[in-house]
Amino acid sequence: MTPEESRELSRRNRRSFLGLGAGLAAAWGAWTLASNSADSDGIPVAFRKTLQWNESVSSNLLYSANNLAPEFPASAIGELRENGTIGLGDDRPQANWQVALTLRQGTPPVKVGLTAIQELPEYRQTTEFKCIEGWSTVASWKGTRFSDFVKKFAPDSPRESKWVGLDTPDEEYYVGLDMASALHPQTMLAWELNGAPLTEEHGAPLRLVIPVKYGIKNIKRIATISFTAQRPNDYWAERGYDYYSGL
Amino acid sequence: MLQLKHKIVTRWTHWANSIVLLLMIWSGILIYWAHDVYHITIGSLTLKFFPDWFYSTLRIPSHLADGMAIHFTLMWLFAIIGLTYVIHTLVSGEWRHLVPGRNALPDAISVTLIDAGLKRGPLPPQGRYNAAQQIAYSSIILMGLGSILTGFAIYKPTQLAWLTWLFGGYETARLIHFALTLGYLLFLVIHVLQVIRAGWHNFTSMISGYEPVGAPATNTLPGKVGSSQ
């Protein structure tokens, strides 16, 4: 290199180092701004907004009621972990269990007995329960399709409402579902697991099984079902998790 | 004389996606921790991914929600920057320096052994990059694509069931995703080492784009100059 070339190289390097430094500073600034943005249900709002954008991409572009979670032979069934006890703390007796059904936001609930729900068309599935932690277990469920429950007890609600909220009796655990996922053919109200009535740990006497979403949405021990115009509260969504949680 | 070795898009995407990838790996470990089942067993020795001290030192536990929020945000940036690099590399003709040639594999082994001091020269002929570099820099792009595809296979195993199936199911897709991540870390160690060994002008060429003509190519013996284009 001639001295001239050496000077030119130094000049270019200096300029570009400054440019790289500016780029890194801008990136660091953006990251800091995003990470320190206001808390939005357990995560900074910058990230919460992206999760919500992902949700609209998923529900508008990817989701289809024709996409089914795979089913498995009985030989694949495993022992389902009892991964949470939140919401199971009441001591309400199981006899004459009734679900409080709110047909439209702002209207008083009507009572639907479990026996009436159990007269709906029987539906069984053997699907993977997928925990948001990353593990999965195949389980066999018996109950009725949620869409059949809706047809019988809340036929106008899908038209009038956009969301379904479900709660436990003690209101300690609660989930919110978008209407499309709630009406997915594999979404069901279940009362039997692997050939036996639900145990306390697994959500007796009635739970939700929704294989198109992570396990967190599969609420146990359902006491209330509400059809609402506004997004219902969701236990894990309040703690930083994605509301949609769709598979 | 000065020559332009790396074009501006190459340089910007190189540095930008290095940072994004590190954040993807970080947030990925926050997610992996929640179901950290992978281990390597050789005989009676088990290497666990990862031991408890690793998690506690880096304060990883119980940040699954944060991990997912970061991962599912930055994944878009990773994909866009990666795609920008690939399109630019194709359109600009730069791909001709990167795609391994017919004799790539034996040449790459030869270069590596000579570089490690395990074999004597002469080095195989090369252009801007030797065969080992070509394989490495082409593989990293395929790996990036693999991470994106296996990522979506894990992310949407029902809505994108065909993709999950292509990768052998959810568990296998997750394992491939993890293995590719270990691959990035291995690449990083070797790459940084080689950059240090290649000297200041080579390093700054990835920042300003320019290096002196006749600058020694990586892995050449002192006094022997590769033919750069």
PDB file of C-alpha atoms in Angstrom, chain A residues 53-190:
ATOM      1  CA  TRP A  53     -49.900  -8.798  15.638  1.00  0.00           C
ATOM      2  CA  ASN A  54     -48.830 -12.454  15.479  1.00  0.00           C
ATOM      3  CA  GLU A  55     -52.296 -13.336  16.779  1.00  0.00           C
ATOM      4  CA  SER A  56     -53.983 -11.514  13.913  1.00  0.00           C
ATOM      5  CA  VAL A  57     -51.657 -13.199  11.407  1.00  0.00           C
ATOM      6  CA  SER A  58     -52.427 -16.605  12.944  1.00  0.00           C
ATOM      7  CA  SER A  59     -56.167 -16.162  13.173  1.00  0.00           C
ATOM      8  CA  ASN A  60     -56.602 -14.472   9.784  1.00  0.00           C
ATOM      9  CA  LEU A  61     -54.030 -16.255   7.626  1.00  0.00           C
ATOM     10  CA  LEU A  62     -53.181 -19.582   9.223  1.00  0.00           C
ATOM     11  CA  TYR A  63     -56.217 -20.738  11.188  1.00  0.00           C
ATOM     12  CA  SER A  64     -58.746 -23.023   9.572  1.00  0.00           C
ATOM     13  CA  ALA A  65     -61.439 -25.190  11.124  1.00  0.00           C
ATOM     14  CA  ASN A  66     -60.326 -27.789   8.589  1.00  0.00           C
ATOM     15  CA  ASN A  67     -56.891 -28.027  10.203  1.00  0.00           C
ATOM     16  CA  LEU A  68     -57.148 -30.782  12.773  1.00  0.00           C
ATOM     17  CA  ALA A  69     -54.803 -31.735  15.561  1.00  0.00           C
ATOM     18  CA  PRO A  70     -53.615 -35.300  14.913  1.00  0.00           C
ATOM     19  CA  GLU A  71     -55.301 -38.223  16.637  1.00  0.00           C
ATOM     20  CA  PHE A  72     -53.428 -41.206  18.025  1.00  0.00           C
ATOM     21  CA  PRO A  73     -54.036 -44.896  18.679  1.00  0.00           C
ATOM     22  CA  ALA A  74     -54.808 -46.021  22.218  1.00  0.00           C
ATOM     23  CA  SER A  75     -51.300 -47.461  22.475  1.00  0.00           C
ATOM     24  CA  ALA A  76     -49.871 -43.922  22.470  1.00  0.00           C
ATOM     25  CA  ILE A  77     -51.797 -42.811  25.566  1.00  0.00           C
ATOM     26  CA  GLY A  78     -49.565 -41.689  28.414  1.00  0.00           C
ATOM     27  CA  GLU A  79     -50.053 -40.625  32.007  1.00  0.00           C
ATOM     28  CA  LEU A  80     -51.228 -37.039  31.934  1.00  0.00           C
ATOM     29  CA  ARG A  81     -49.326 -34.830  34.333  1.00  0.00           C
ATOM     30  CA  GLU A  82     -51.318 -32.776  36.815  1.00  0.00           C
ATOM     31  CA  ASN A  83     -49.494 -29.599  36.062  1.00  0.00           C
ATOM     32  CA  GLY A  84     -51.536 -27.027  38.006  1.00  0.00           C
ATOM     33  CA  THR A  85     -54.021 -26.795  40.857  1.00  0.00           C
ATOM     34  CA  ILE A  86     -55.028 -23.163  40.422  1.00  0.00           C
ATOM     35  CA  GLY A  87     -58.820 -22.909  40.459  1.00  0.00           C
ATOM     36  CA  LEU A  88     -59.351 -26.305  42.079  1.00  0.00           C
ATOM     37  CA  GLY A  89     -59.529 -24.909  45.597  1.00  0.00           C
ATOM     38  CA  ASP A  90     -63.271 -24.646  46.155  1.00  0.00           C
ATOM     39  CA  ASP A  91     -65.212 -27.304  48.031  1.00  0.00           C
ATOM     40  CA  ARG A  92     -68.371 -27.187  45.956  1.00  0.00           C
ATOM     41  CA  PRO A  93     -69.887 -30.693  45.750  1.00  0.00           C
ATOM     42  CA  GLN A  94     -70.015 -32.296  42.332  1.00  0.00           C
ATOM     43  CA  ALA A  95     -73.572 -33.582  42.634  1.00  0.00           C
ATOM     44  CA  ASN A  96     -76.067 -31.557  40.594  1.00  0.00           C
ATOM     45  CA  TRP A  97     -73.262 -29.546  39.010  1.00  0.00           C
ATOM     46  CA  GLN A  98     -74.544 -26.541  37.106  1.00  0.00           C
ATOM     47  CA  VAL A  99     -72.773 -24.235  34.708  1.00  0.00           C
ATOM     48  CA  ALA A 100     -73.750 -20.543  34.748  1.00  0.00           C
ATOM     49  CA  LEU A 101     -74.142 -19.588  31.099  1.00  0.00           C
ATOM     50  CA  THR A 102     -74.072 -15.930  30.034  1.00  0.00           C
ATOM     51  CA  LEU A 103     -75.448 -15.793  26.498  1.00  0.00           C
ATOM     52  CA  ARG A 104     -74.490 -12.196  25.748  1.00  0.00           C
ATOM     53  CA  GLN A 105     -72.322  -9.661  27.497  1.00  0.00           C
ATOM     54  CA  GLY A 106     -74.353  -7.835  30.133  1.00  0.00           C
ATOM     55  CA  THR A 107     -77.206 -10.331  30.462  1.00  0.00           C
ATOM     56  CA  PRO A 108     -77.838 -12.383  33.624  1.00  0.00           C
ATOM     57  CA  PRO A 109     -76.624 -15.995  33.472  1.00  0.00           C
ATOM     58  CA  VAL A 110     -78.868 -18.997  33.007  1.00  0.00           C
ATOM     59  CA  LYS A 111     -78.121 -22.306  34.698  1.00  0.00           C
ATOM     60  CA  VAL A 112     -77.374 -25.393  32.625  1.00  0.00           C
ATOM     61  CA  GLY A 113     -77.102 -28.686  34.479  1.00  0.00           C
ATOM     62  CA  LEU A 114     -74.249 -31.073  33.771  1.00  0.00           C
ATOM     63  CA  THR A 115     -76.800 -33.831  33.170  1.00  0.00           C
ATOM     64  CA  ALA A 116     -78.342 -31.745  30.374  1.00  0.00           C
ATOM     65  CA  ILE A 117     -74.873 -31.202  28.846  1.00  0.00           C
ATOM     66  CA  GLN A 118     -74.199 -34.934  29.045  1.00  0.00           C
ATOM     67  CA  GLU A 119     -77.266 -35.609  26.901  1.00  0.00           C
ATOM     68  CA  LEU A 120     -75.662 -33.818  23.958  1.00  0.00           C
ATOM     69  CA  PRO A 121     -74.135 -35.983  21.179  1.00  0.00           C
ATOM     70  CA  GLU A 122     -71.197 -37.956  22.517  1.00  0.00           C
ATOM     71  CA  TYR A 123     -67.768 -37.021  21.190  1.00  0.00           C
ATOM     72  CA  ARG A 124     -64.489 -38.803  21.833  1.00  0.00           C
ATOM     73  CA  GLN A 125     -60.971 -37.914  20.794  1.00  0.00           C
ATOM     74  CA  THR A 126     -57.467 -39.189  21.440  1.00  0.00           C
ATOM     75  CA  THR A 127     -55.201 -36.212  20.976  1.00  0.00           C
ATOM     76  CA  GLU A 128     -52.000 -34.712  22.277  1.00  0.00           C
ATOM     77  CA  PHE A 129     -52.239 -32.428  25.265  1.00  0.00           C
ATOM     78  CA  LYS A 130     -49.489 -29.895  24.551  1.00  0.00           C
ATOM     79  CA  CYS A 131     -48.255 -27.928  27.510  1.00  0.00           C
ATOM     80  CA  ILE A 132     -46.806 -24.496  26.837  1.00  0.00           C
ATOM     81  CA  GLU A 133     -43.717 -25.657  28.723  1.00  0.00           C
ATOM     82  CA  GLY A 134     -42.908 -27.948  25.810  1.00  0.00           C
ATOM     83  CA  TRP A 135     -44.020 -31.430  26.822  1.00  0.00           C
ATOM     84  CA  SER A 136     -46.931 -33.360  25.330  1.00  0.00           C
ATOM     85  CA  THR A 137     -48.939 -36.389  26.406  1.00  0.00           C
ATOM     86  CA  VAL A 138     -51.539 -38.287  24.415  1.00  0.00           C
ATOM     87  CA  ALA A 139     -54.851 -38.539  26.257  1.00  0.00           C
ATOM     88  CA  SER A 140     -58.263 -39.909  25.439  1.00  0.00           C
ATOM     89  CA  TRP A 141     -61.301 -37.788  26.251  1.00  0.00           C
ATOM     90  CA  LYS A 142     -65.037 -38.285  26.249  1.00  0.00           C
ATOM     91  CA  GLY A 143     -67.603 -35.536  26.319  1.00  0.00           C
ATOM     92  CA  THR A 144     -69.422 -33.423  23.773  1.00  0.00           C
ATOM     93  CA  ARG A 145     -68.290 -30.921  21.167  1.00  0.00           C
ATOM     94  CA  PHE A 146     -68.390 -27.345  22.358  1.00  0.00           C
ATOM     95  CA  SER A 147     -70.060 -26.464  19.063  1.00  0.00           C
ATOM     96  CA  ASP A 148     -72.907 -28.896  19.925  1.00  0.00           C
ATOM     97  CA  PHE A 149     -73.220 -27.245  23.342  1.00  0.00           C
ATOM     98  CA  VAL A 150     -73.488 -23.883  21.601  1.00  0.00           C
ATOM     99  CA  LYS A 151     -76.043 -25.142  19.069  1.00  0.00           C
ATOM    100  CA  LYS A 152     -78.307 -26.346  21.859  1.00  0.00           C
ATOM    101  CA  PHE A 153     -77.842 -23.772  24.616  1.00  0.00           C
ATOM    102  CA  ALA A 154     -76.468 -20.618  22.948  1.00  0.00           C
ATOM    103  CA  PRO A 155     -77.381 -20.729  19.247  1.00  0.00           C
ATOM    104  CA  ASP A 156     -77.327 -16.955  18.717  1.00  0.00           C
ATOM    105  CA  SER A 157     -74.136 -16.315  20.625  1.00  0.00           C
ATOM    106  CA  PRO A 158     -71.594 -16.927  17.830  1.00  0.00           C
ATOM    107  CA  ARG A 159     -73.312 -14.269  15.778  1.00  0.00           C
ATOM    108  CA  GLU A 160     -73.573 -11.768  18.611  1.00  0.00           C
ATOM    109  CA  SER A 161     -70.278 -12.326  20.398  1.00  0.00           C
ATOM    110  CA  LYS A 162     -66.609 -12.604  19.524  1.00  0.00           C
ATOM    111  CA  TRP A 163     -65.221 -14.293  22.632  1.00  0.00           C
ATOM    112  CA  VAL A 164     -65.915 -17.095  25.066  1.00  0.00           C
ATOM    113  CA  GLY A 165     -64.782 -16.842  28.683  1.00  0.00           C
ATOM    114  CA  LEU A 166     -64.702 -19.791  31.102  1.00  0.00           C
ATOM    115  CA  ASP A 167     -64.097 -19.665  34.872  1.00  0.00           C
ATOM    116  CA  THR A 168     -63.611 -22.027  37.790  1.00  0.00           C
ATOM    117  CA  PRO A 169     -66.013 -21.814  40.762  1.00  0.00           C
ATOM    118  CA  ASP A 170     -63.549 -19.907  42.942  1.00  0.00           C
ATOM    119  CA  GLU A 171     -62.739 -17.592  39.990  1.00  0.00           C
ATOM    120  CA  GLU A 172     -59.047 -18.208  40.570  1.00  0.00           C
ATOM    121  CA  TYR A 173     -58.472 -19.589  37.075  1.00  0.00           C
ATOM    122  CA  TYR A 174     -60.086 -18.291  33.907  1.00  0.00           C
ATOM    123  CA  VAL A 175     -59.467 -18.491  30.172  1.00  0.00           C
ATOM    124  CA  GLY A 176     -60.591 -16.551  27.118  1.00  0.00           C
ATOM    125  CA  LEU A 177     -61.078 -18.073  23.673  1.00  0.00           C
ATOM    126  CA  ASP A 178     -61.619 -16.455  20.293  1.00  0.00           C
ATOM    127  CA  MET A 179     -64.961 -17.628  18.866  1.00  0.00           C
ATOM    128  CA  ALA A 180     -63.443 -19.445  15.894  1.00  0.00           C
ATOM    129  CA  SER A 181     -61.207 -21.607  18.079  1.00  0.00           C
ATOM    130  CA  ALA A 182     -64.052 -22.252  20.543  1.00  0.00           C
ATOM    131  CA  LEU A 183     -66.177 -23.584  17.672  1.00  0.00           C
ATOM    132  CA  HIS A 184     -63.368 -25.682  16.176  1.00  0.00           C
ATOM    133  CA  PRO A 185     -64.644 -29.263  15.677  1.00  0.00           C
ATOM    134  CA  GLN A 186     -62.107 -30.655  18.152  1.00  0.00           C
ATOM    135  CA  THR A 187     -62.947 -28.219  20.976  1.00  0.00           C
ATOM    136  CA  MET A 188     -64.939 -30.144  23.555  1.00  0.00           C
ATOM    137  CA  LEU A 189     -66.438 -30.169  27.027  1.00  0.00           C
ATOM    138  CA  ALA A 190     -65.077 -33.346  28.620  1.00  0.00           C
TER     139      ALA A 190
END
